[in-house]
Short mmCIF file of C-alpha atoms (C1' of nucleotides) in Angstrom, two decimals:
data_model
loop_
_atom_site.label_atom_id
_atom_site.label_comp_id
_atom_site.label_asym_id
_atom_site.label_seq_id
_atom_site.Cartn_x
_atom_site.Cartn_y
_atom_site.Cartn_z
CA MET A 407 89.56 95.83 105.22
CA ARG A 408 89.85 96.36 108.93
CA LYS A 409 93.28 98.56 109.84
CA ARG A 410 93.98 95.71 111.97
CA SER A 411 94.86 93.70 108.83
CA GLN A 412 97.28 95.90 107.55
CA THR A 413 99.25 95.76 110.86
CA GLU A 414 98.68 91.45 110.37
CA LEU A 415 100.12 92.14 106.50
CA ALA A 416 103.49 94.39 107.69
CA VAL A 417 104.04 91.56 110.02
CA LEU A 418 103.51 88.48 108.00
CA GLY A 419 105.28 90.00 105.50
CA ALA A 420 108.52 91.10 107.75
CA LEU A 421 108.31 87.09 108.80
CA SER A 422 108.45 86.02 104.79
CA LEU A 423 111.83 87.13 104.81
CA ALA A 424 113.19 85.47 107.57
CA PRO A 425 112.67 84.04 110.61
CA MET A 426 113.20 86.75 113.31
CA SER A 427 112.16 87.94 117.10
CA GLY A 428 109.43 90.41 117.55
CA TYR A 429 112.29 93.08 118.41
CA ARG A 430 113.80 92.02 115.20
CA VAL A 431 110.47 92.43 113.32
CA ARG A 432 110.38 95.85 114.59
CA ALA A 433 113.71 96.66 113.69
CA GLU A 434 113.27 95.43 110.08
CA ILE A 435 110.03 97.47 110.03
CA LEU A 436 112.10 100.34 110.84
CA SER A 437 114.63 99.86 108.53
CA THR A 438 113.30 98.55 105.66
CA LEU A 439 109.73 99.73 105.62
CA GLY A 440 110.53 102.90 107.40
CA HIS A 441 110.33 104.93 104.58
CA PHE A 442 106.80 103.78 103.88
CA TRP A 443 105.21 102.22 107.05
CA ALA A 444 105.66 102.55 110.83
CA GLU A 445 104.55 99.87 113.20
CA SER A 446 105.12 100.49 117.02
CA PHE A 447 106.03 98.03 120.25
CA GLY A 448 102.39 98.16 121.21
CA GLN A 449 100.81 96.85 118.06
CA ILE A 450 103.59 94.53 117.30
CA TYR A 451 103.84 91.85 120.34
CA PRO A 452 99.71 91.79 120.30
CA THR A 453 99.68 91.15 116.66
CA LEU A 454 102.40 88.10 116.88
CA ALA A 455 100.27 86.56 119.99
CA ARG A 456 97.37 86.61 117.74
CA LEU A 457 98.92 85.34 114.82
CA GLU A 458 100.51 82.99 116.87
CA ALA A 459 97.36 81.67 118.57
CA ALA A 460 95.58 81.39 114.87
CA GLY A 461 98.76 79.24 113.58
CA LEU A 462 99.74 81.57 111.32
CA VAL A 463 103.08 82.05 112.95
CA ALA A 464 105.01 79.32 115.25
CA ARG A 465 108.23 79.72 117.41
CA ASP A 466 111.59 77.64 116.02
CA GLY A 467 114.10 75.95 118.16
CA ASN A 468 115.65 79.36 118.87
CA ALA A 469 112.35 81.00 120.04
CA LEU A 470 112.28 82.87 116.37
CA TYR A 471 108.70 83.18 114.95
CA VAL A 472 108.38 81.56 111.46
CA LEU A 473 105.56 81.70 108.84
CA THR A 474 103.71 78.81 108.68
CA GLU A 475 102.44 77.35 105.58
CA PRO A 476 98.60 78.88 106.79
CA GLY A 477 100.72 82.20 107.36
CA ARG A 478 102.13 82.31 103.95
CA LEU A 479 98.57 81.59 102.34
CA ARG A 480 97.50 84.27 104.48
CA LEU A 481 99.81 86.74 103.87
CA VAL A 482 99.36 86.43 99.82
CA GLU A 483 95.10 86.76 101.15
CA LEU A 484 95.93 89.88 102.27
CA LEU A 485 98.52 91.39 99.95
CA ARG A 486 95.73 90.83 97.43
CA GLU A 487 93.33 92.58 99.13
CA ALA A 488 92.35 96.32 98.29
CA PRO A 489 95.29 98.66 99.91
CA GLU A 490 93.71 101.28 102.52
CA SER A 491 94.46 104.57 102.27
CA SER A 492 94.44 106.24 105.50
CA PRO A 493 92.65 109.74 105.05
CA PRO A 494 94.54 112.21 104.14
CA ARG A 495 96.22 114.52 106.63
CA ASN A 496 98.82 116.97 105.45
CA GLY A 497 99.36 119.76 108.37
CA VAL A 498 101.73 121.57 105.99
CA LEU A 499 98.77 122.22 103.53
CA LEU A 500 96.76 122.45 105.98
CA ARG A 501 98.63 125.56 107.88
CA LEU A 502 99.40 127.02 104.12
CA PHE A 503 95.62 126.83 103.01
CA PHE A 504 94.89 129.50 106.15
CA GLY A 505 98.33 131.63 104.77
CA ARG A 506 96.45 134.77 105.47
CA GLU A 507 96.34 134.03 109.13
CA LEU A 508 99.36 132.35 108.96
CA GLY A 509 101.14 135.19 106.96
CA ILE A 510 104.18 134.87 104.59
CA ASP A 511 106.82 134.46 106.70
CA GLY A 512 105.09 131.79 108.48
CA CYS A 513 104.42 130.27 105.26
CA LEU A 514 108.30 130.80 103.87
CA GLU A 515 109.26 129.55 107.42
CA LEU A 516 107.26 126.36 106.20
CA PHE A 517 108.52 125.79 103.18
CA ASP A 518 112.29 126.20 104.44
CA GLN A 519 112.06 123.57 107.53
CA MET A 520 109.86 121.15 105.10
CA GLU A 521 112.63 121.25 101.89
CA ARG A 522 115.23 120.34 104.63
CA GLU A 523 113.05 117.20 105.44
CA VAL A 524 113.21 116.47 102.27
CA GLN A 525 116.46 116.67 101.15
CA GLU A 526 117.15 114.66 104.53
CA LYS A 527 114.80 111.85 103.30
CA LEU A 528 116.18 111.75 100.20
CA ARG A 529 119.92 111.54 101.01
CA ALA A 530 118.92 108.82 102.95
CA LEU A 531 116.77 106.83 100.16
CA ALA A 532 119.84 107.26 97.88
CA GLU A 533 121.67 105.52 100.82
CA ILE A 534 119.16 102.29 100.33
CA ARG A 535 119.38 102.48 96.56
CA ALA A 536 123.28 102.09 97.16
CA GLU A 537 122.65 98.95 99.12
CA LEU A 538 120.28 97.01 96.41
CA ASP A 539 121.46 95.52 93.22
CA PRO A 540 119.33 96.35 90.53
CA GLY A 541 120.14 92.90 88.37
CA ASP A 542 118.38 91.20 91.45
CA PRO A 543 114.29 90.14 90.38
CA ASP A 544 113.94 89.77 94.12
CA GLU A 545 115.05 93.68 94.85
CA ARG A 546 113.12 95.03 92.29
CA PHE A 547 110.73 95.08 94.44
CA ALA A 548 112.30 97.27 96.91
CA LEU A 549 113.66 99.47 94.14
CA ILE A 550 110.09 100.05 93.43
CA THR A 551 109.30 101.26 96.67
CA VAL A 552 112.78 103.53 96.92
CA SER A 553 111.79 105.06 93.28
CA ALA A 554 108.18 106.27 94.89
CA GLY A 555 109.55 108.21 97.80
CA GLU A 556 112.53 109.80 95.04
CA HIS A 557 109.37 110.77 92.59
CA SER A 558 107.45 112.23 95.56
CA GLY A 559 110.42 114.05 97.43
CA ARG A 560 111.51 115.87 94.19
CA ALA A 561 108.10 116.27 93.06
CA THR A 562 107.73 118.01 96.57
CA LEU A 563 111.12 120.04 96.29
CA ALA A 564 109.79 121.55 92.61
CA TRP A 565 106.61 122.69 94.32
CA ILE A 566 108.63 124.33 96.92
CA ALA A 567 110.61 126.30 94.42
CA GLU A 568 107.58 127.22 92.62
CA SER A 569 105.25 128.26 95.45
CA ARG A 570 107.97 129.83 97.48
CA ALA A 571 108.06 132.22 93.78
CA ALA A 572 103.90 132.58 94.05
CA LEU A 573 104.40 133.66 97.49
CA THR A 574 107.43 136.23 97.39
CA VAL A 575 106.61 137.71 93.88
CA PRO A 576 103.79 140.37 94.24
CA PRO A 577 100.85 138.69 92.59
CA MET A 578 99.94 140.36 89.40
CA ARG A 579 95.85 140.86 88.67
CA PRO A 580 95.87 139.35 84.78
CA LYS A 581 95.89 141.98 81.77
CA VAL A 582 92.29 142.44 80.64
CA MET B 566 101.77 118.74 119.36
CA ARG B 567 98.85 116.80 120.65
CA LYS B 568 96.99 115.88 117.34
CA ARG B 569 93.61 116.94 119.25
CA SER B 570 94.97 120.67 118.21
CA GLN B 571 94.89 119.48 114.88
CA THR B 572 91.63 118.71 114.51
CA GLU B 573 91.45 122.33 116.45
CA LEU B 574 93.25 123.80 113.72
CA ALA B 575 91.04 122.67 111.14
CA VAL B 576 87.84 123.68 112.59
CA LEU B 577 88.66 127.05 113.91
CA GLY B 578 90.31 127.57 110.35
CA ALA B 579 87.19 126.78 108.83
CA LEU B 580 85.12 129.15 111.26
CA SER B 581 88.08 131.80 110.27
CA LEU B 582 86.49 131.78 106.53
CA ALA B 583 82.89 132.57 107.81
CA PRO B 584 80.44 131.45 110.46
CA MET B 585 78.72 128.48 110.12
CA SER B 586 77.16 125.60 111.62
CA GLY B 587 78.78 122.67 112.73
CA TYR B 588 77.18 120.66 109.57
CA ARG B 589 78.85 123.60 107.12
CA VAL B 590 81.88 123.41 108.91
CA ARG B 591 82.20 119.37 107.96
CA ALA B 592 80.84 120.23 104.89
CA GLU B 593 83.88 122.46 104.20
CA ILE B 594 86.53 120.46 105.29
CA LEU B 595 85.24 118.03 103.01
CA SER B 596 85.08 120.29 99.85
CA THR B 597 87.70 122.77 100.12
CA LEU B 598 90.31 120.63 102.21
CA GLY B 599 89.08 117.30 101.40
CA HIS B 600 92.16 116.95 99.30
CA PHE B 601 94.95 116.82 102.27
CA TRP B 602 92.55 116.80 104.94
CA ALA B 603 89.80 114.94 106.75
CA GLU B 604 87.50 115.07 109.69
CA SER B 605 84.68 113.00 110.85
CA PHE B 606 81.30 114.44 112.49
CA GLY B 607 82.56 112.24 115.40
CA GLN B 608 85.44 114.51 115.79
CA ILE B 609 83.62 117.86 114.66
CA TYR B 610 81.02 118.34 117.10
CA PRO B 611 82.74 117.17 120.12
CA THR B 612 85.23 119.74 119.25
CA LEU B 613 82.94 122.91 118.77
CA ALA B 614 81.61 122.08 122.19
CA ARG B 615 85.21 122.07 123.77
CA LEU B 616 86.11 125.05 121.74
CA GLU B 617 82.76 127.13 122.69
CA ALA B 618 83.60 125.93 126.41
CA ALA B 619 86.80 127.30 126.22
CA GLY B 620 85.64 130.67 124.50
CA LEU B 621 87.17 130.44 121.52
CA VAL B 622 83.94 130.32 119.22
CA ALA B 623 80.33 131.26 119.99
CA ARG B 624 76.70 131.09 118.61
CA ASP B 625 75.44 134.09 117.18
CA GLY B 626 72.07 135.10 116.43
CA ASN B 627 71.49 132.44 113.68
CA ALA B 628 73.39 129.89 116.06
CA LEU B 629 76.02 129.91 113.87
CA TYR B 630 79.38 129.44 115.21
CA VAL B 631 81.88 132.04 115.22
CA LEU B 632 85.05 132.74 115.33
CA THR B 633 86.11 135.16 118.94
CA GLU B 634 88.70 137.28 119.27
CA PRO B 635 90.81 134.23 121.29
CA GLY B 636 89.53 132.02 118.75
CA ARG B 637 91.49 133.67 116.69
CA LEU B 638 94.79 134.07 118.68
CA ARG B 639 94.45 130.33 119.35
CA LEU B 640 93.99 130.00 115.49
CA VAL B 641 97.31 131.91 114.67
CA GLU B 642 99.23 129.87 117.51
CA LEU B 643 98.30 126.86 116.30
CA LEU B 644 99.47 127.32 113.01
CA ARG B 645 102.79 128.37 114.00
CA GLU B 646 103.03 125.15 115.78
CA ALA B 647 105.30 122.68 114.07
CA PRO B 648 103.25 120.36 111.64
CA GLU B 649 102.48 116.93 112.92
CA SER B 650 103.16 114.47 110.30
CA SER B 651 100.95 111.02 110.73
CA PRO B 652 103.24 108.32 110.65
CA PRO B 653 103.60 106.79 106.72
CA ARG B 654 101.28 104.09 106.02
CA ASN B 655 101.39 103.30 102.41
CA GLY B 656 99.17 100.26 101.78
CA VAL B 657 100.49 100.44 97.75
CA LEU B 658 103.94 100.39 98.91
CA LEU B 659 103.36 97.82 101.32
CA ARG B 660 102.04 95.18 99.06
CA LEU B 661 104.61 95.80 96.19
CA PHE B 662 107.36 95.63 98.46
CA PHE B 663 106.31 92.40 98.88
CA GLY B 664 105.85 91.47 95.21
CA ARG B 665 107.49 88.51 95.31
CA GLU B 666 104.88 87.08 97.28
CA LEU B 667 102.29 88.98 95.58
CA GLY B 668 103.21 87.97 92.13
CA ILE B 669 103.95 90.51 88.69
CA ASP B 670 100.29 90.08 87.83
CA GLY B 671 99.14 91.48 91.53
CA CYS B 672 101.97 94.32 91.01
CA LEU B 673 100.35 95.36 87.89
CA GLU B 674 96.94 95.73 88.94
CA LEU B 675 98.20 97.84 91.66
CA PHE B 676 99.38 100.24 89.31
CA ASP B 677 96.37 100.28 87.21
CA GLN B 678 93.85 100.63 89.97
CA MET B 679 96.49 103.68 91.45
CA GLU B 680 96.87 105.34 88.34
CA ARG B 681 92.95 105.70 87.45
CA GLU B 682 93.15 107.15 91.22
CA VAL B 683 95.44 109.35 90.83
CA GLN B 684 93.84 110.63 87.26
CA GLU B 685 90.83 111.02 89.25
CA LYS B 686 92.25 113.18 91.88
CA LEU B 687 93.77 115.13 89.19
CA ARG B 688 90.59 115.75 87.20
CA ALA B 689 89.28 116.79 90.57
CA LEU B 690 92.08 119.23 91.07
CA ALA B 691 91.88 120.97 88.12
CA GLU B 692 88.43 121.75 88.74
CA ILE B 693 88.83 123.52 92.04
CA ARG B 694 91.84 125.36 90.23
CA ALA B 695 89.38 126.73 87.82
CA GLU B 696 87.38 128.22 90.28
CA LEU B 697 90.00 129.96 91.72
CA ASP B 698 91.37 133.61 90.55
CA PRO B 699 95.41 133.60 90.17
CA GLY B 700 95.15 137.71 91.13
CA ASP B 701 93.46 137.33 93.74
CA PRO B 702 95.74 137.59 97.04
CA ASP B 703 94.13 135.74 99.44
CA GLU B 704 93.43 132.98 97.04
CA ARG B 705 96.94 132.08 96.50
CA PHE B 706 97.18 130.05 99.55
CA ALA B 707 94.29 127.33 98.30
CA LEU B 708 96.10 127.44 94.65
CA ILE B 709 99.28 126.32 96.67
CA THR B 710 97.26 123.21 97.98
CA VAL B 711 96.32 122.84 94.43
CA SER B 712 99.55 122.66 92.93
CA ALA B 713 101.05 120.94 95.69
CA GLY B 714 98.18 117.96 94.79
CA GLU B 715 98.95 118.22 91.22
CA HIS B 716 102.65 117.95 91.80
CA SER B 717 102.30 114.81 93.57
CA GLY B 718 99.81 113.29 91.72
CA ARG B 719 102.09 114.04 88.16
CA ALA B 720 105.50 112.62 90.20
CA THR B 721 103.16 109.34 90.79
CA LEU B 722 102.14 109.02 87.33
CA ALA B 723 105.63 108.43 86.15
CA TRP B 724 106.32 106.31 88.93
CA ILE B 725 104.03 104.21 87.79
CA ALA B 726 104.95 104.52 84.24
CA GLU B 727 108.96 103.63 85.01
CA SER B 728 107.73 100.63 87.56
CA ARG B 729 105.30 99.05 85.28
CA ALA B 730 108.42 98.87 82.98
CA ALA B 731 110.81 97.64 85.51
CA LEU B 732 108.73 95.24 85.68
CA THR B 733 107.58 93.96 82.54
CA VAL B 734 110.96 94.25 81.14
CA PRO B 735 113.06 91.15 82.13
CA PRO B 736 115.98 92.40 84.51
CA MET B 737 119.12 92.67 83.05
CA ARG B 738 122.48 92.11 85.30
CA PRO B 739 124.58 95.09 84.42
CA LYS B 740 127.87 94.23 81.93
CA VAL B 741 130.40 93.49 83.76
"C1'" DC C 577 130.54 95.84 136.97
"C1'" DT C 578 128.33 98.93 134.63
"C1'" DC C 579 126.01 100.46 130.42
"C1'" DC C 580 124.15 99.25 126.45
"C1'" DC C 581 121.45 96.63 123.64
"C1'" DC C 582 118.23 92.60 122.74
"C1'" DA C 583 113.84 91.24 124.02
"C1'" DT C 584 108.95 90.62 125.67
"C1'" DG C 585 105.18 92.22 127.30
"C1'" DT C 586 100.83 95.62 129.02
"C1'" DA C 587 98.08 99.31 130.82
"C1'" DA C 588 96.21 103.80 130.04
"C1'" DC C 589 95.39 107.29 127.43
"C1'" DT C 590 94.06 109.57 122.37
"C1'" DG C 591 92.48 109.88 118.36
"C1'" DG C 592 89.24 108.95 115.47
"C1'" DT C 593 85.73 106.25 113.10
"C1'" DT C 594 80.98 104.33 112.33
"C1'" DA C 595 76.51 103.33 113.47
"C1'" DC C 596 73.00 104.71 115.22
"C1'" DA C 597 69.18 108.27 117.03
"C1'" DT C 598 66.47 112.05 116.30
"C1'" DG C 599 64.53 116.07 114.41
"C1'" DA C 600 63.48 120.58 111.42
"C1'" DT C 601 63.40 122.80 106.64
"C1'" DT C 602 62.37 122.69 101.67
"C1'" DC C 603 60.58 121.29 97.99
"C1'" DA C 604 59.16 118.59 94.65
"C1'" DT D 308 52.81 113.42 101.58
"C1'" DG D 309 57.39 111.90 101.32
"C1'" DA D 310 62.22 112.48 100.23
"C1'" DA D 311 66.45 114.78 100.42
"C1'" DT D 312 68.89 118.23 102.95
"C1'" DC D 313 70.47 120.56 106.99
"C1'" DA D 314 71.41 119.95 111.73
"C1'" DT D 315 73.40 118.06 116.03
"C1'" DG D 316 74.75 114.92 118.89
"C1'" DT D 317 76.34 110.38 121.53
"C1'" DA D 318 78.08 105.11 121.98
"C1'" DA D 319 80.41 101.74 120.46
"C1'" DC D 320 84.43 100.41 119.03
"C1'" DC D 321 89.18 99.94 116.88
"C1'" DA D 322 93.42 101.50 115.75
"C1'" DG D 323 97.65 103.09 117.49
"C1'" DT D 324 101.36 105.53 120.85
"C1'" DT D 325 103.54 106.28 124.84
"C1'" DA D 326 105.31 105.04 129.06
"C1'" DC D 327 106.12 101.37 132.08
"C1'" DA D 328 108.03 97.10 134.04
"C1'" DT D 329 110.76 93.62 133.55
"C1'" DG D 330 115.20 90.87 132.63
"C1'" DG D 331 119.15 88.31 129.65
"C1'" DG D 332 123.65 88.94 127.77
"C1'" DG D 333 127.29 90.93 125.76
"C1'" DA D 334 131.28 94.58 125.57
"C1'" DG D 335 134.15 98.10 127.41
#
DNA sequence: CTCCCCATGTAACTGGTTACATGATTCA
DNA sequence: TGAATCATGTAACCAGTTACATGGGGAG
């Protein structure tokens, strides 16, 4: 699957929620998918133009983009394709791995900064969760993505606590 | 920080471990940093050429690349820069979010596939961990990165179990 | 009337992958 | 001798960001 298709997928998906302008598509992706997905203006408009040329979306009376029937079929097709995982690139782990060069203090600063970011993220997720209705079958899917972020965030906090201890307590050779 | 610098960082970091060929740099990044970092040939060779032109690395008698003193300083400088987090793009969450279009069965397949991948990853991490010496102060840093993967993997498994249940048990409205 | 948000787009640039091309060395 | 691995590189392509350019409409 080309990466291109994943942007198409995000745009078609956004339009499956409601007809909206390109500007709104971007706002929707930012606010609703923001904690696990990102698209920039420079991608969204050309993608919309392509999708329109292919008849997968159309403009309604108010010039809003709407998903056409072929568009919905294409969306389902893309949803069934294997999710593409971008090659991992974790800047924090890269730095920690070379912690010998960076120094313990530098590592601890990384932990502090990361801890603040994760806590901030968990706060944001709690807000999103508060607005979702667990009883609504359609919103279960959004809840699952929120839950993913929460699990991941809590795991990161636990890892930070554990790793901070491993760095500050002097290492012991296991007794022979 | 330009993304460019992160590739430089990975390459300089690899050469801080030992002098090696470009081919080895790639192999080292693949095997040692592989679970949280990726570089392709197409990046590594041009980067090495740039680094050599800048005097940050040099060729030794066996034509292996070695880190020069300016190179080591540059490495520390890069390590101290703020880690760049690439914009989040989680293909699985993107698909789950549109689970209404994908269907419950499609979601469950996503979980199955992801579960297998995570279990495979945890197995690979266990192997790496087994080869590391917890008493060696230098290897603590590698252990921390392994631990990050393990925490993350276990969190993902817990999330999958929870989410599978949320999708298969019919949703209940909370009692009033 | 000015500022901010909505709205649409483009061009230049950067970063990164993939496929290709080439050749040396080693080992069965 | 032929396959596998080590080794170095390039060219074409793709994806994505950023900055820029433009303008309408509403609020204060």
